Coordinates of N, CA and C in Angstrom, one line a residue:
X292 N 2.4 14.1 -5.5 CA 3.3 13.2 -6.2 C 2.5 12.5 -7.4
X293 N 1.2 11.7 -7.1 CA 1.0 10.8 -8.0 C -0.8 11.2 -8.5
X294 N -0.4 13.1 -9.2 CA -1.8 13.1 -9.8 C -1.9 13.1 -11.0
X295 N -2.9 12.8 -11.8 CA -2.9 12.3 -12.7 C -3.6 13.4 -13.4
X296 N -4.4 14.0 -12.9 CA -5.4 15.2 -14.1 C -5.4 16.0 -12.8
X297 N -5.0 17.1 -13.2 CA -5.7 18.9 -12.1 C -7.1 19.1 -12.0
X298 N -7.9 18.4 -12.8 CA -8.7 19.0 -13.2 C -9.8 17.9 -12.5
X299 N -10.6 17.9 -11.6 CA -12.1 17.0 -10.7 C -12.8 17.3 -11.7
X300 N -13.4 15.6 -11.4 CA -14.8 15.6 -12.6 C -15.6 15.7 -11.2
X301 N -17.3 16.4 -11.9 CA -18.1 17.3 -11.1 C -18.5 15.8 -10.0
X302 N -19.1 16.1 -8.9 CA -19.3 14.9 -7.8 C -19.9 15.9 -6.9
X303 N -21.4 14.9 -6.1 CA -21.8 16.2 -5.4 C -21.9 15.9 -3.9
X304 N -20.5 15.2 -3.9 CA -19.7 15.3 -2.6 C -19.6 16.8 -2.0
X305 N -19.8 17.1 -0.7 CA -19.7 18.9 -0.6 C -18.7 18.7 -0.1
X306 N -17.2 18.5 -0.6 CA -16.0 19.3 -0.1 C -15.7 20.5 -0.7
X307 N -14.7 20.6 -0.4 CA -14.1 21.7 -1.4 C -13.4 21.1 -2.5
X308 N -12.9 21.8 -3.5 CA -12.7 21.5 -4.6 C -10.8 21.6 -4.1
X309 N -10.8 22.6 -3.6 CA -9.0 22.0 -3.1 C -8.8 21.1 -2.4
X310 N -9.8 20.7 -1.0 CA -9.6 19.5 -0.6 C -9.9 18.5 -0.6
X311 N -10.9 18.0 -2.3 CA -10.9 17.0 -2.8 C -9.8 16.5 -3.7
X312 N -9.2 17.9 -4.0 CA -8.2 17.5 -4.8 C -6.8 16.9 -4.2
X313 N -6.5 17.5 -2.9 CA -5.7 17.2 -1.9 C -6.0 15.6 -1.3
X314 N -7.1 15.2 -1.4 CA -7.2 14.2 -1.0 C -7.1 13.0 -2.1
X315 N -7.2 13.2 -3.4 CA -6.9 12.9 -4.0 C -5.4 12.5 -4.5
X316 N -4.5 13.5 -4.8 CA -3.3 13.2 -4.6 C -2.9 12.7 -3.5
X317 N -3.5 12.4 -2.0 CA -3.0 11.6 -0.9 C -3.3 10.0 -1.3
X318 N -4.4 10.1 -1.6 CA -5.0 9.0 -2.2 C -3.9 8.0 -3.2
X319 N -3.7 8.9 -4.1 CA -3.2 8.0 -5.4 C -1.8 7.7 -5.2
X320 N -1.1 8.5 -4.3 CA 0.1 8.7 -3.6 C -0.1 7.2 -3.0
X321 N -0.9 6.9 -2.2 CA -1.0 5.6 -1.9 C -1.2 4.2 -2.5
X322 N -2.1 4.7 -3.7 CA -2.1 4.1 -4.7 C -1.1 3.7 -4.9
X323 N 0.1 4.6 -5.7 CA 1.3 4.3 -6.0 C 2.4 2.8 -5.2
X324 N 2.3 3.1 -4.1 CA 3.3 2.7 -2.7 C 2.5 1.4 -2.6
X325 N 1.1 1.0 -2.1 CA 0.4 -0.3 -1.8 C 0.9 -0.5 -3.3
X326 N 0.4 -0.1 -4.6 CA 0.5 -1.2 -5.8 C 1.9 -1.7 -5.9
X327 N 2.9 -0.9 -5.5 CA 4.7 -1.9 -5.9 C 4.5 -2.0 -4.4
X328 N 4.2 -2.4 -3.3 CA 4.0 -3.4 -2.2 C 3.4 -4.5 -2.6
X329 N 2.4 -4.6 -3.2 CA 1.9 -5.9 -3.8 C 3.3 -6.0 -4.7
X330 N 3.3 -6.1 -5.5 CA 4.3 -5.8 -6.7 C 5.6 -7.0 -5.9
X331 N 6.0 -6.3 -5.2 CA 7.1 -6.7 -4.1 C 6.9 -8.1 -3.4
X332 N 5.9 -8.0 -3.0 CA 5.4 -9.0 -1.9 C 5.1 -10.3 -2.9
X333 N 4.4 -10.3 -4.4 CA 4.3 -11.2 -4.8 C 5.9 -11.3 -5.5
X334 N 6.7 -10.6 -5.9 CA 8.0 -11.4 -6.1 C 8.6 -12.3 -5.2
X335 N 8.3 -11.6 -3.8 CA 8.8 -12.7 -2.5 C 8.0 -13.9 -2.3
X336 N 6.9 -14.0 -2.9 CA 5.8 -15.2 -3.0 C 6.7 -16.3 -3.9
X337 N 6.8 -15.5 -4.9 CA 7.5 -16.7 -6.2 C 8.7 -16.9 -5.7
X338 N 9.4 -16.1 -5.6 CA 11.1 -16.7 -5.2 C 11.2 -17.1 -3.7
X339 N 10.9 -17.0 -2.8 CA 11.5 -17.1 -1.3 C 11.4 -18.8 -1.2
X340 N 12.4 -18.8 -0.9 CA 13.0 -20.0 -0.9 C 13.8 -20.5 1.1
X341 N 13.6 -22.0 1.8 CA 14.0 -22.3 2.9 C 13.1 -23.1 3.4
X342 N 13.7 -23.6 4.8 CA 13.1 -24.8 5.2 C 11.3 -24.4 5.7
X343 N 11.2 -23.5 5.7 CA 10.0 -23.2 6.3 C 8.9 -22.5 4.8
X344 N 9.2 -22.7 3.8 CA 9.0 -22.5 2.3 C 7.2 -22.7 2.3
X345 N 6.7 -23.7 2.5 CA 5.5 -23.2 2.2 C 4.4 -22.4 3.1
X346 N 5.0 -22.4 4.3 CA 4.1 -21.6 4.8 C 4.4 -20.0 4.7
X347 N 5.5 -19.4 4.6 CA 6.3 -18.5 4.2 C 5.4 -18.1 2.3
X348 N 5.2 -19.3 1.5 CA 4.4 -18.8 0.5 C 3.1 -18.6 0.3
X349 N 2.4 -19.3 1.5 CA 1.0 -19.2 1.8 C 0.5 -17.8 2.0
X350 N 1.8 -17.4 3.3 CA 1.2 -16.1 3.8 C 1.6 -14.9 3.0
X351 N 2.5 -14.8 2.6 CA 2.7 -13.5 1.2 C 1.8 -14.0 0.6
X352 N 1.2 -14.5 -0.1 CA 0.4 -14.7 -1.0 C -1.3 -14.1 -0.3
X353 N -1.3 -14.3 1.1 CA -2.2 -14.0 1.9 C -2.2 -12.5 1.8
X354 N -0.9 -12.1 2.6 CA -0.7 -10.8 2.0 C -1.1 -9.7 1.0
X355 N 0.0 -10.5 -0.2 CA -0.8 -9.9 -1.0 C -2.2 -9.3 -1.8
X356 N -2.8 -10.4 -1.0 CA -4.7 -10.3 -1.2 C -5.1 -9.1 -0.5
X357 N -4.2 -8.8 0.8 CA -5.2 -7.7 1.4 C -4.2 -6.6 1.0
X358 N -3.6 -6.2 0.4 CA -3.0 -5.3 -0.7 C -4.0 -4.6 -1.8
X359 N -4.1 -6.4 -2.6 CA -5.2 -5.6 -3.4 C -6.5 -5.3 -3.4
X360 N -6.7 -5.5 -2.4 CA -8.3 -4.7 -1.6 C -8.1 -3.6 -1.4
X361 N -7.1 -3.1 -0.7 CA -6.8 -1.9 -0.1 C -6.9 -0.9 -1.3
X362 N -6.1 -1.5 -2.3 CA -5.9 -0.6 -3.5 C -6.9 -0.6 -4.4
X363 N -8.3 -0.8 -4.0 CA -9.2 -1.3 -4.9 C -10.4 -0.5 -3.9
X364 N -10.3 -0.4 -2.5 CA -10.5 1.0 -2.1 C -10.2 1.9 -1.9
X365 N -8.8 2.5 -2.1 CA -8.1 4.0 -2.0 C -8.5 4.5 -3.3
X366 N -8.0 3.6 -4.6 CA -8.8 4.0 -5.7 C -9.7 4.7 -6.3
X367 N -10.8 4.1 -5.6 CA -12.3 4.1 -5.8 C -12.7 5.6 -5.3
X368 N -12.0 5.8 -3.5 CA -12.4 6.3 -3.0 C -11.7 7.8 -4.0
X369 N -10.4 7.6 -4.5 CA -9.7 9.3 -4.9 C -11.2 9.2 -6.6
X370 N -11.4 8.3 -7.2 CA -12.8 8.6 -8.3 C -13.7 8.9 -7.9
X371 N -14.5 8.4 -6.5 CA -15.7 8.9 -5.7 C -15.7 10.6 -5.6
X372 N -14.4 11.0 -5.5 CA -14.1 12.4 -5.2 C -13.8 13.1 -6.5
X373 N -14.0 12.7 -7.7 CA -14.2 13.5 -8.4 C -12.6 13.1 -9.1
X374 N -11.9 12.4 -8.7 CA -10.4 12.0 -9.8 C -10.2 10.7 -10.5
X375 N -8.6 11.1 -10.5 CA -8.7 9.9 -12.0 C -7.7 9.1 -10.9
X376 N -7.6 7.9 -10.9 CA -7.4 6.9 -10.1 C -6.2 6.1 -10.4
X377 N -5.3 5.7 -10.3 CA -3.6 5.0 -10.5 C -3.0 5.7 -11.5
X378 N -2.0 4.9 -11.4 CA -1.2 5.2 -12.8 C -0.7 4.3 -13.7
X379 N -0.2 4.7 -15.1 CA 0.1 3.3 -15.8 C 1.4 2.6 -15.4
X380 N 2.0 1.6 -15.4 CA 2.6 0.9 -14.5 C 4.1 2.0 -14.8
X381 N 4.2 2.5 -15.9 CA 5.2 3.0 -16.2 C 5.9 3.9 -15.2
X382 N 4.3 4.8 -15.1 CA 4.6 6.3 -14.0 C 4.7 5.7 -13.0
X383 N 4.3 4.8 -12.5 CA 3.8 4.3 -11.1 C 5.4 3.8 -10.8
X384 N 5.9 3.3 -11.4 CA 7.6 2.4 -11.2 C 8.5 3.8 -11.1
X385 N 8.1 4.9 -11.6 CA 9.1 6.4 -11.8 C 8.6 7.1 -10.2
X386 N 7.6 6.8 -9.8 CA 6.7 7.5 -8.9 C 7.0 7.1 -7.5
X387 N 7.2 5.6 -7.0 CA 7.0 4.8 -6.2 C 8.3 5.3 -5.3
X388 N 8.5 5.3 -3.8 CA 9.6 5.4 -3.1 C 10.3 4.8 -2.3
X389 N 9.4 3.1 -2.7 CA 9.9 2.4 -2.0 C 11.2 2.0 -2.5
X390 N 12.3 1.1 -2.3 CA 13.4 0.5 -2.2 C 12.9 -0.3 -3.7
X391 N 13.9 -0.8 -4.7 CA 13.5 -1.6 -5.3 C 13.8 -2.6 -5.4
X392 N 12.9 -4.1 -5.4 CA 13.2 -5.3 -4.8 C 14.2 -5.6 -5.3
X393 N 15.2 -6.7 -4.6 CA 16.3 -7.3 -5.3 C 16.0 -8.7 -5.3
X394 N 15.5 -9.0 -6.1 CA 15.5 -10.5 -7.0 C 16.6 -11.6 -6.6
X395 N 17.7 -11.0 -6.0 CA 18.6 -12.0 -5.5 C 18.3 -12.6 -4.3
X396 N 17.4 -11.7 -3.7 CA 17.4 -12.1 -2.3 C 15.9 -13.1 -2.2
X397 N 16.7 -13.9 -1.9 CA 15.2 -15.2 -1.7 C 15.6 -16.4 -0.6
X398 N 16.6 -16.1 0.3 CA 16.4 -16.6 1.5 C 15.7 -15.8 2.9
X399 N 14.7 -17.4 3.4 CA 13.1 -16.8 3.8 C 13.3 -15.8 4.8
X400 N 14.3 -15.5 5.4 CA 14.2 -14.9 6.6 C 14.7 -13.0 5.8
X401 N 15.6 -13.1 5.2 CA 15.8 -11.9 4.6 C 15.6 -11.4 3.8
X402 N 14.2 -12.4 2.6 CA 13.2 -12.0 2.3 C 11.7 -11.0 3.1
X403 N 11.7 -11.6 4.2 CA 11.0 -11.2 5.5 C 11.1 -9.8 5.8
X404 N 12.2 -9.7 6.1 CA 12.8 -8.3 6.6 C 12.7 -7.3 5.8
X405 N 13.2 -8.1 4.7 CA 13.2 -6.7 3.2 C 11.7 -6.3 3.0
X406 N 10.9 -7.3 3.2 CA 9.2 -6.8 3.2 C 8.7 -6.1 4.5
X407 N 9.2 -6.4 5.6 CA 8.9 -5.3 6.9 C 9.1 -4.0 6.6
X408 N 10.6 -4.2 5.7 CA 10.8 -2.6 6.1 C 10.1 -2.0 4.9
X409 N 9.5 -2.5 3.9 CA 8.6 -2.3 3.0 C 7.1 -1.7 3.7
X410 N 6.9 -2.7 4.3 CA 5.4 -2.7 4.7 C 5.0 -1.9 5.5
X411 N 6.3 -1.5 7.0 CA 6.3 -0.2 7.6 C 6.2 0.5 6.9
X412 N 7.5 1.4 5.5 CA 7.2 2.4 5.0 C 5.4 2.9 4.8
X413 N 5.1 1.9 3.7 CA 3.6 2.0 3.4 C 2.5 2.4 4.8
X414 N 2.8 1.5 5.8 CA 1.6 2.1 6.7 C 2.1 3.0 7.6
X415 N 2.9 3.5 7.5 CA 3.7 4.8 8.5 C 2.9 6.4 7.8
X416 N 3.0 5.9 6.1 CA 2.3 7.0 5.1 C 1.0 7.2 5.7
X417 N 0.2 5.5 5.6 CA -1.2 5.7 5.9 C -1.6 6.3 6.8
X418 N -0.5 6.4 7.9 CA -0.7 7.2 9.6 C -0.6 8.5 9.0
X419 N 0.7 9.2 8.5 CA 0.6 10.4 8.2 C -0.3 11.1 7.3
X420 N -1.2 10.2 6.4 CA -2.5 10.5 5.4 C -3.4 10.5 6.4
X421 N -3.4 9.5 7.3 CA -4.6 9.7 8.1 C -4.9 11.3 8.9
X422 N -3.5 11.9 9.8 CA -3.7 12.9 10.1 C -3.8 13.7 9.2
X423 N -3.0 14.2 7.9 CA -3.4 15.1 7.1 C -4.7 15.1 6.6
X424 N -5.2 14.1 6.6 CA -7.1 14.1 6.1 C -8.1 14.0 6.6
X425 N -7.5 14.2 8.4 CA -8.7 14.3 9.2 C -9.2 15.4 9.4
X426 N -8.8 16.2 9.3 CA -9.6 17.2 9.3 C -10.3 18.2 8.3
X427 N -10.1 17.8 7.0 CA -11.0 18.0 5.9 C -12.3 17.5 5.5
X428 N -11.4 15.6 5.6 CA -12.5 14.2 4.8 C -12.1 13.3 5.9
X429 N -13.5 13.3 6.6 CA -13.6 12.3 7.4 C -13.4 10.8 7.2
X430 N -14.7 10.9 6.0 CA -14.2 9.6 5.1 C -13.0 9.1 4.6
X431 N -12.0 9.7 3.5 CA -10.8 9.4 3.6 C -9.9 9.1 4.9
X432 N -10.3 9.7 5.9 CA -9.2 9.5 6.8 C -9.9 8.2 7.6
X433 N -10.7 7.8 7.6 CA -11.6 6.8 8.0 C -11.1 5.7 6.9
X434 N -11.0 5.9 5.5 CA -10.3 5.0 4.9 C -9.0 4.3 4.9
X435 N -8.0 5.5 5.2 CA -6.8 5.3 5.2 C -7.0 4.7 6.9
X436 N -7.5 5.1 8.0 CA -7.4 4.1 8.8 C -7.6 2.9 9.1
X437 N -8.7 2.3 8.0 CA -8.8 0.6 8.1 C -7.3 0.2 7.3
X438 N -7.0 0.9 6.3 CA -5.6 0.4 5.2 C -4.6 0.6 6.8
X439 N -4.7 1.5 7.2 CA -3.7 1.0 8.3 C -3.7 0.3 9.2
X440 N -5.0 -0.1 9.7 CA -4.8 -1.2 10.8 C -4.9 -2.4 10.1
X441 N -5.3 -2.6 8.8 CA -4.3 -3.9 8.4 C -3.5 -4.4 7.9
X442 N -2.4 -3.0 7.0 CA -1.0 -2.7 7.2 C -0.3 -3.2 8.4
X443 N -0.7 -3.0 9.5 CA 0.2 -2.6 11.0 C -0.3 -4.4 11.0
X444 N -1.4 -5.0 10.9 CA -1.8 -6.0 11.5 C -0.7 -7.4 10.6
X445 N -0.1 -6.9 9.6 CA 0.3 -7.7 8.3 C 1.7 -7.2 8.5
X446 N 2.3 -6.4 9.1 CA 3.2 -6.4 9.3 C 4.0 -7.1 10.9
X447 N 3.1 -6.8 11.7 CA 3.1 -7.8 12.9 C 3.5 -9.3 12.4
X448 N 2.7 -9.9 11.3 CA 2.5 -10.8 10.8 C 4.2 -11.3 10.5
X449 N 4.4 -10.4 9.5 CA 6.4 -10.5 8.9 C 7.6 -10.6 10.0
X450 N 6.7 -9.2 10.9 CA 7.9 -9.3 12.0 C 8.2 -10.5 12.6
X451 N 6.8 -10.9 13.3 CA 6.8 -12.7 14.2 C 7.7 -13.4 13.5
X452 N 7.3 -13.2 12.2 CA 8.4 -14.6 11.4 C 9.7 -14.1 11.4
X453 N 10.0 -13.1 11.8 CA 11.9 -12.9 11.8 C 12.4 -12.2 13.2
X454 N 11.8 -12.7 14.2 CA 12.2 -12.6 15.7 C 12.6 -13.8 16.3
X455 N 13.9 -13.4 16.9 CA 14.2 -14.9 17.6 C 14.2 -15.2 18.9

């Protein structure tokens, strides 16, 4: 979905050249989905609105911090391998498969939800990246499993706040 050049710059990583490139589009693919999850999560920062309002803005904003970590090592890690790393916001918004935010919604609890089922999508991927890249790139799949356990751990987070 989200590669940017066919073509690996030389790296003297010993994979294979198809399964750096594979891991690369799994990569940037993620790239894609974490960057409009941030994207998302800080629109719910600014607008979410209700009685429980600033702690509700604290923690998206928390959130969104460990978003852009994540995406600041999936990145790294698809250039370490020899590719070219995101995309311009343009492709990235044509590319992305998440839901797209609705701006109307900014009451706190159904702001919540609309980010769970956000944040699931994203680390549901990272499980399925994980198995597709364990058995090529240890490392990648070793990467995508920290982005997942603190996906899963940040989603736990959203859910607490909309259980009754």
């Amino acid at each position: 979905m989200a590669t940017n050049v066919s073509r690996l710059k030389h790296t003297r990583i010993d994979l294979a050249e198809n399964v750096k490139q594979r891991m690369v589009e799994l990569l940037n693919t993620h790239v894609v989905h974490l960057t409009d999850l941030w994207n998302q999560t800080k629109l719910a920062h600014w607008n979410v609105r209700g009685p429980h309002f600033i702690s509700y803005h604290e923690m998206l904003d928390e959130l969104a911090a460990h978003l852009v970590e994540a995406i600041d090592n999936v990145a790294e890690r698809a250039t370490a391998l020899g590719g070219i790393a995101g995309l311009p916001i343009q492709d990235l918004a044509a590319q992305s498969k998440l839901p797209k935010w609705d701006l109307s919604v900014t009451k706190d609890v159904e702001v919540l939800r609309a980010l769970a089922d956000r944040w699931a999508m994203v680390a549901n991927e990272a499980r399925k990246f994980i198995e597709e890249s364990e058995e090529h790139d240890s490392d990648t799949a070793d990467l995508f499993t920290e982005v997942s356990r603190q996906l899963d751990q940040d989603l736990w987070f959203l859910e607490a706040h909309i259980e009754h």
